[in-house]
XYZ file of C-alpha atoms in Angstrom:
399
model
C 74.042 78.991 87.780
C 77.236 79.442 85.758
C 80.166 77.393 86.942
C 82.757 79.379 88.859
C 85.136 81.196 86.578
C 88.417 79.889 87.994
C 88.170 76.204 87.210
C 91.716 75.294 88.289
C 90.878 76.392 91.816
C 87.165 75.563 91.978
C 86.999 71.898 91.125
C 84.379 69.250 91.876
C 84.896 69.347 95.650
C 84.300 73.084 95.673
C 81.056 72.721 93.724
C 79.895 70.014 96.121
C 80.727 72.198 99.108
C 78.745 75.077 97.621
C 75.781 72.833 96.845
C 75.780 71.271 100.313
C 76.213 74.498 102.259
C 73.456 76.246 100.322
C 71.069 73.363 100.926
C 72.074 73.034 104.588
C 71.429 76.740 105.136
C 68.018 76.439 103.515
C 67.067 73.249 105.392
C 68.001 74.786 108.734
C 66.123 77.946 107.877
C 62.847 76.179 106.971
C 62.835 73.261 109.402
C 59.758 74.657 111.187
C 58.104 75.981 108.026
C 55.480 73.463 106.930
C 55.146 75.096 103.517
C 58.820 74.688 102.696
C 60.389 71.962 104.831
C 59.739 69.276 102.230
C 61.922 71.063 99.685
C 65.671 70.815 99.156
C 68.076 72.927 97.131
C 70.163 71.362 94.388
C 72.516 73.334 92.152
C 73.426 72.719 88.533
C 76.662 74.416 87.502
C 76.404 75.342 83.843
C 79.724 74.771 82.009
C 80.837 78.217 80.842
C 84.203 77.956 79.066
C 86.041 81.250 78.587
C 86.722 80.332 74.971
C 84.710 78.294 72.476
C 87.280 76.712 70.176
C 84.593 76.348 67.467
C 84.376 80.126 67.256
C 80.784 80.347 68.478
C 79.847 83.069 70.953
C 79.885 81.619 74.482
C 77.341 84.160 75.837
C 74.976 83.530 72.907
C 75.133 79.765 73.411
C 74.510 80.274 77.134
C 71.489 82.525 76.571
C 69.968 80.157 74.022
C 70.500 77.124 76.271
C 69.024 79.079 79.173
C 65.791 79.628 77.241
C 65.620 75.940 76.331
C 66.274 74.870 79.915
C 63.566 77.150 81.308
C 60.906 75.982 78.866
C 61.831 72.333 79.463
C 61.478 72.848 83.245
C 65.058 71.705 83.809
C 65.389 74.117 86.739
C 63.005 76.077 88.919
C 65.274 79.018 89.691
C 68.376 80.475 88.069
C 71.168 82.796 89.189
C 71.746 85.341 86.407
C 73.972 88.380 86.182
C 72.596 91.722 85.010
C 74.222 91.369 81.615
C 71.816 88.499 80.948
C 68.779 89.449 83.043
C 66.577 91.976 81.207
C 69.196 92.383 78.483
C 66.412 91.899 75.936
C 64.563 95.062 76.991
C 65.129 98.267 75.021
C 63.154 100.936 73.225
C 64.383 99.504 69.946
C 63.492 95.856 69.398
C 65.714 93.458 67.520
C 64.602 90.514 65.424
C 67.777 88.692 66.432
C 66.389 87.827 69.873
C 63.236 86.295 68.394
C 65.233 84.474 65.733
C 67.501 82.903 68.369
C 64.963 82.183 71.133
C 61.435 82.347 69.657
C 60.662 84.986 72.285
C 60.733 88.749 71.865
C 61.384 89.484 75.548
C 62.492 86.229 77.211
C 63.114 87.914 80.580
C 59.458 88.891 80.880
C 57.946 85.902 79.097
C 59.907 83.168 80.901
C 60.467 84.595 84.391
C 57.989 85.309 87.176
C 57.163 88.803 88.360
C 57.855 88.278 92.077
C 56.393 91.618 93.165
C 53.014 89.918 93.613
C 54.445 87.812 96.441
C 57.089 90.059 98.020
C 56.841 93.089 100.274
C 59.302 95.625 98.855
C 60.062 96.818 102.384
C 61.799 93.454 102.913
C 64.319 94.405 100.222
C 65.470 97.724 101.671
C 68.767 96.270 102.931
C 69.934 95.900 99.312
C 71.887 98.605 97.534
C 69.185 100.578 95.642
C 71.209 100.556 92.419
C 71.733 96.808 92.544
C 68.061 96.249 93.384
C 66.965 98.378 90.425
C 68.859 96.166 87.971
C 66.565 93.272 88.883
C 63.406 95.263 88.236
C 61.428 96.177 85.144
C 59.206 99.149 85.909
C 57.409 98.034 89.097
C 58.005 94.333 88.485
C 60.560 92.403 90.532
C 62.085 89.934 88.094
C 65.279 89.121 90.009
C 66.280 89.361 93.674
C 69.881 90.507 94.329
C 71.966 87.417 95.113
C 75.544 88.692 95.180
C 77.684 91.515 93.850
C 81.220 91.823 92.509
C 83.746 94.219 91.018
C 87.147 94.057 89.353
C 90.296 94.293 91.464
C 94.033 93.657 91.213
C 95.722 91.119 93.505
C 99.417 91.900 93.845
C 102.416 89.748 94.677
C 103.386 89.589 98.348
C 107.066 90.191 97.685
C 109.794 90.026 100.286
C 109.659 93.343 102.120
C 112.209 95.981 101.091
C 113.178 94.037 97.976
C 113.268 95.970 94.706
C 110.150 94.171 93.453
C 108.326 94.940 96.709
C 109.262 98.619 96.662
C 108.278 98.965 93.007
C 104.890 97.361 93.642
C 104.216 99.502 96.724
C 104.951 102.620 94.670
C 102.506 101.471 92.002
C 99.832 100.960 94.663
C 100.456 104.408 96.124
C 99.873 105.989 92.716
C 97.012 103.742 91.559
C 94.328 106.343 92.283
C 96.045 108.804 89.934
C 97.326 106.375 87.319
C 95.499 105.576 84.107
C 95.932 102.083 82.693
C 98.500 103.523 80.289
C 100.416 105.092 83.187
C 100.429 101.836 85.128
C 101.601 99.709 82.220
C 104.268 102.196 81.169
C 105.689 102.358 84.689
C 105.703 98.575 84.926
C 107.696 98.409 81.685
C 110.224 100.830 83.142
C 110.423 98.639 86.266
C 110.643 95.450 84.145
C 107.638 94.094 86.045
C 105.668 91.412 84.175
C 101.906 91.737 83.761
C 99.258 89.523 82.199
C 95.530 90.201 81.819
C 92.823 87.699 80.920
C 90.858 88.555 77.803
C 89.575 85.033 77.244
C 86.149 85.777 78.702
C 84.064 88.266 76.713
C 82.892 89.988 79.885
C 86.458 90.378 81.171
C 87.420 91.964 77.868
C 84.404 94.291 77.894
C 85.157 95.249 81.505
C 88.700 96.184 80.567
C 87.618 98.192 77.518
C 85.221 100.237 79.663
C 87.711 100.671 82.524
C 90.425 101.735 80.085
C 88.066 104.112 78.269
C 86.690 105.567 81.512
C 90.227 106.528 82.514
C 90.222 108.905 79.541
C 86.581 109.851 79.020
C 83.607 110.516 81.273
C 81.120 107.933 80.004
C 78.004 109.354 81.653
C 75.011 111.133 80.155
C 75.117 113.657 83.000
C 78.515 114.844 81.802
C 77.886 114.507 78.078
C 74.579 113.326 76.546
C 76.532 112.190 73.475
C 79.286 110.313 75.333
C 78.829 107.209 73.176
C 80.277 109.115 70.222
C 83.650 108.411 71.786
C 83.305 104.928 70.317
C 82.496 105.984 66.754
C 83.677 109.553 66.084
C 87.089 110.610 64.741
C 88.635 110.168 68.197
C 87.656 106.512 68.198
C 90.254 105.615 65.555
C 93.210 106.450 67.773
C 91.386 105.065 70.832
C 90.768 101.674 69.221
C 94.306 101.585 67.864
C 95.706 102.114 71.367
C 93.402 99.427 72.730
C 94.328 96.976 69.981
C 98.037 97.469 70.526
C 97.626 97.061 74.257
C 95.541 93.888 74.009
C 98.091 92.366 71.612
C 100.693 92.586 74.370
C 98.813 90.063 76.503
C 99.203 86.909 74.462
C 98.905 83.430 75.896
C 101.171 80.454 75.339
C 98.089 78.286 74.836
C 98.268 76.119 71.705
C 94.461 76.200 71.354
C 94.234 79.990 71.457
C 97.671 81.610 71.279
C 96.217 85.119 71.147
C 94.053 84.952 74.275
C 94.983 84.367 77.912
C 92.227 82.916 80.076
C 91.700 83.662 83.747
C 93.138 80.231 84.557
C 96.244 81.060 82.499
C 96.792 84.337 84.337
C 96.168 82.765 87.735
C 98.882 80.223 86.931
C 101.260 83.032 85.896
C 100.476 84.771 89.180
C 101.190 81.640 91.217
C 104.595 81.177 89.541
C 105.385 84.893 89.884
C 105.232 85.642 86.158
C 102.771 88.508 86.599
C 102.904 91.270 89.191
C 99.119 91.590 89.312
C 96.255 89.142 88.961
C 93.262 91.069 87.575
C 90.226 89.241 88.871
C 87.087 89.764 90.952
C 86.750 90.883 94.558
C 84.963 87.579 95.222
C 88.190 85.733 94.409
C 89.404 86.914 97.817
C 88.794 83.397 99.155
C 91.930 82.263 97.303
C 94.076 84.700 99.269
C 92.701 84.163 102.759
C 95.944 82.526 103.805
C 97.197 86.098 104.172
C 94.325 86.915 106.551
C 91.227 88.980 105.797
C 92.909 92.119 107.109
C 95.951 91.848 104.846
C 94.528 90.763 101.502
C 96.988 91.758 98.742
C 94.258 93.679 96.924
C 94.111 96.989 95.085
C 91.492 98.702 92.980
C 92.350 99.183 89.278
C 93.767 102.473 87.928
C 91.770 105.601 88.821
C 89.961 103.267 91.252
C 87.461 102.687 88.448
C 86.055 99.180 88.414
C 83.406 97.399 86.360
C 80.691 95.776 88.456
C 78.899 92.457 88.131
C 75.664 91.805 90.023
C 73.839 88.483 90.157
C 70.146 87.833 90.695
C 67.942 84.913 91.632
C 65.015 84.503 89.244
C 62.039 82.115 89.165
C 60.999 80.051 86.149
C 57.413 80.562 84.947
C 57.431 77.018 83.582
C 58.282 75.454 86.944
C 55.726 73.103 88.471
C 56.301 74.765 91.847
C 53.846 77.520 92.765
C 55.252 81.024 92.240
C 54.520 82.055 95.829
C 56.695 79.151 97.014
C 59.489 80.121 94.625
C 59.274 83.710 95.862
C 59.569 82.608 99.489
C 62.565 80.409 98.677
C 64.178 83.275 96.755
C 63.776 85.600 99.734
C 65.476 83.081 102.019
C 68.420 82.481 99.675
C 69.013 86.211 99.176
C 68.419 87.419 102.744
C 71.168 89.031 104.802
C 72.254 85.952 106.715
C 72.346 83.833 103.562
C 74.622 86.349 101.860
C 76.845 86.626 104.928
C 77.098 82.839 104.988
C 78.255 82.772 101.355
C 80.690 85.612 102.061
C 82.260 83.535 104.815
C 82.321 80.263 102.908
C 83.023 81.387 99.354
C 84.134 85.020 99.341
C 80.867 86.300 97.848
C 80.337 90.061 97.984
C 76.949 90.982 99.520
C 74.444 93.229 97.761
C 73.938 95.344 100.889
C 73.502 99.106 100.975
C 76.838 99.881 102.618
C 75.944 103.559 102.972
C 74.010 102.364 106.047
C 76.944 100.574 107.651
C 77.276 103.088 110.509
C 73.772 102.207 111.695
C 73.623 98.528 110.739
C 75.369 96.023 113.012
C 75.434 93.325 110.302
C 77.262 95.618 107.902
C 79.642 96.709 110.645
C 80.414 93.075 111.417
C 81.056 92.362 107.738
C 83.430 95.324 107.461
C 85.225 94.346 110.677
C 85.705 90.828 109.293
C 86.666 91.868 105.744
C 88.238 95.335 106.148
C 90.179 95.313 102.866
C 87.078 94.470 100.825
C 85.018 97.055 102.691
C 87.676 99.725 102.230
C 87.741 98.995 98.503
C 83.958 99.359 98.334
C 84.236 102.749 100.045
C 86.805 104.009 97.527
C 85.732 102.409 94.260
C 84.158 104.330 91.407
C 81.751 101.715 90.125
C 81.272 101.392 86.388
C 77.888 99.973 85.427
C 78.335 98.457 81.982
C 74.612 98.220 81.240
C 74.161 101.916 82.057
C 76.931 102.919 79.690
C 75.216 101.095 76.829
C 71.725 102.206 77.839
C 70.541 104.716 75.270
C 67.269 105.295 73.452
C 69.124 104.749 70.202
C 70.868 101.537 71.300
C 69.889 97.976 70.485
C 69.124 95.678 73.455
C 72.216 94.716 75.449
C 71.534 91.128 74.273
C 73.302 91.993 71.004
C 76.278 93.552 72.785
C 76.626 90.610 75.172
């Protein structure tokens, strides 16, 4: 799986804790299972720098190395997000994928179809939308492992101070604000703000969140919504975006024009940014405030880009696919996800529309009320859906 995206906070000890707790959960779960109790779980954290100083695309290098690792049997299972999984599938093929990987559809050629070994009724606790992103037609290629969405963590200022009152007013208006409204008001208040654009996915998330504030990017509303990005309107839209992005420059000598997530987290810790735009799963950093008082807000208009991760099984593995499927079910089951939520802040892939009738979901929401409230209010933006058109190239090229 990719290394965690906040390296200054998640160092070696954190990786070891994750590796050990995942294996301990699995070992306890299978101790009486003769088919599985001889197996252990080890985790390789793939180095995923936000910026490649050589200028090469980080996602492209990752996808190419992933293909090599699968064919060389370097790992039996992989945790992939939906911007990688099945991103090679589209009505229109592209020679670029074959040129880079020697496969036309790596997701189908390198990964097991787990539907042969899994009862779909066992997956009904997952959010249907999240579950669908791991499927190709009737094939189950990836099992939902964890979910995520973009949020803003705000400074816990001294109550009744000017900074505190200004921030509280911003939060009160966040549902109605666009990104432009928020940033303009912060300028008036002289409140500092930094955003990370070092990671390509963070930048793409922001572009879609910013654009969704102004345009309805759904085919239900407008079958030709993608024209927003290439018609006459796009000129002014891109100009506004360019000017806005230029405001968030880093002091980094290696890349003075791009602030990484680590940069912005540092600015947040030294009170040089009012908000820290990050993921809901980063809530573990802020638990010192208590789960019920996380300093968390949804982005403007409450529109937030989502990220969902899936556990997939390698066709080249020497382990039988039915064993891999059984292991995948255990590592993605309810209790496993709740365990990772407790230990690492992971956001479960559950269908929270059932929380009134599901005691496990009720317990989660009682334990993490701020996260659960955000999930109730958020307007989720599914990046893959926005770029899913019969006339579009596979998302592989966009990623």
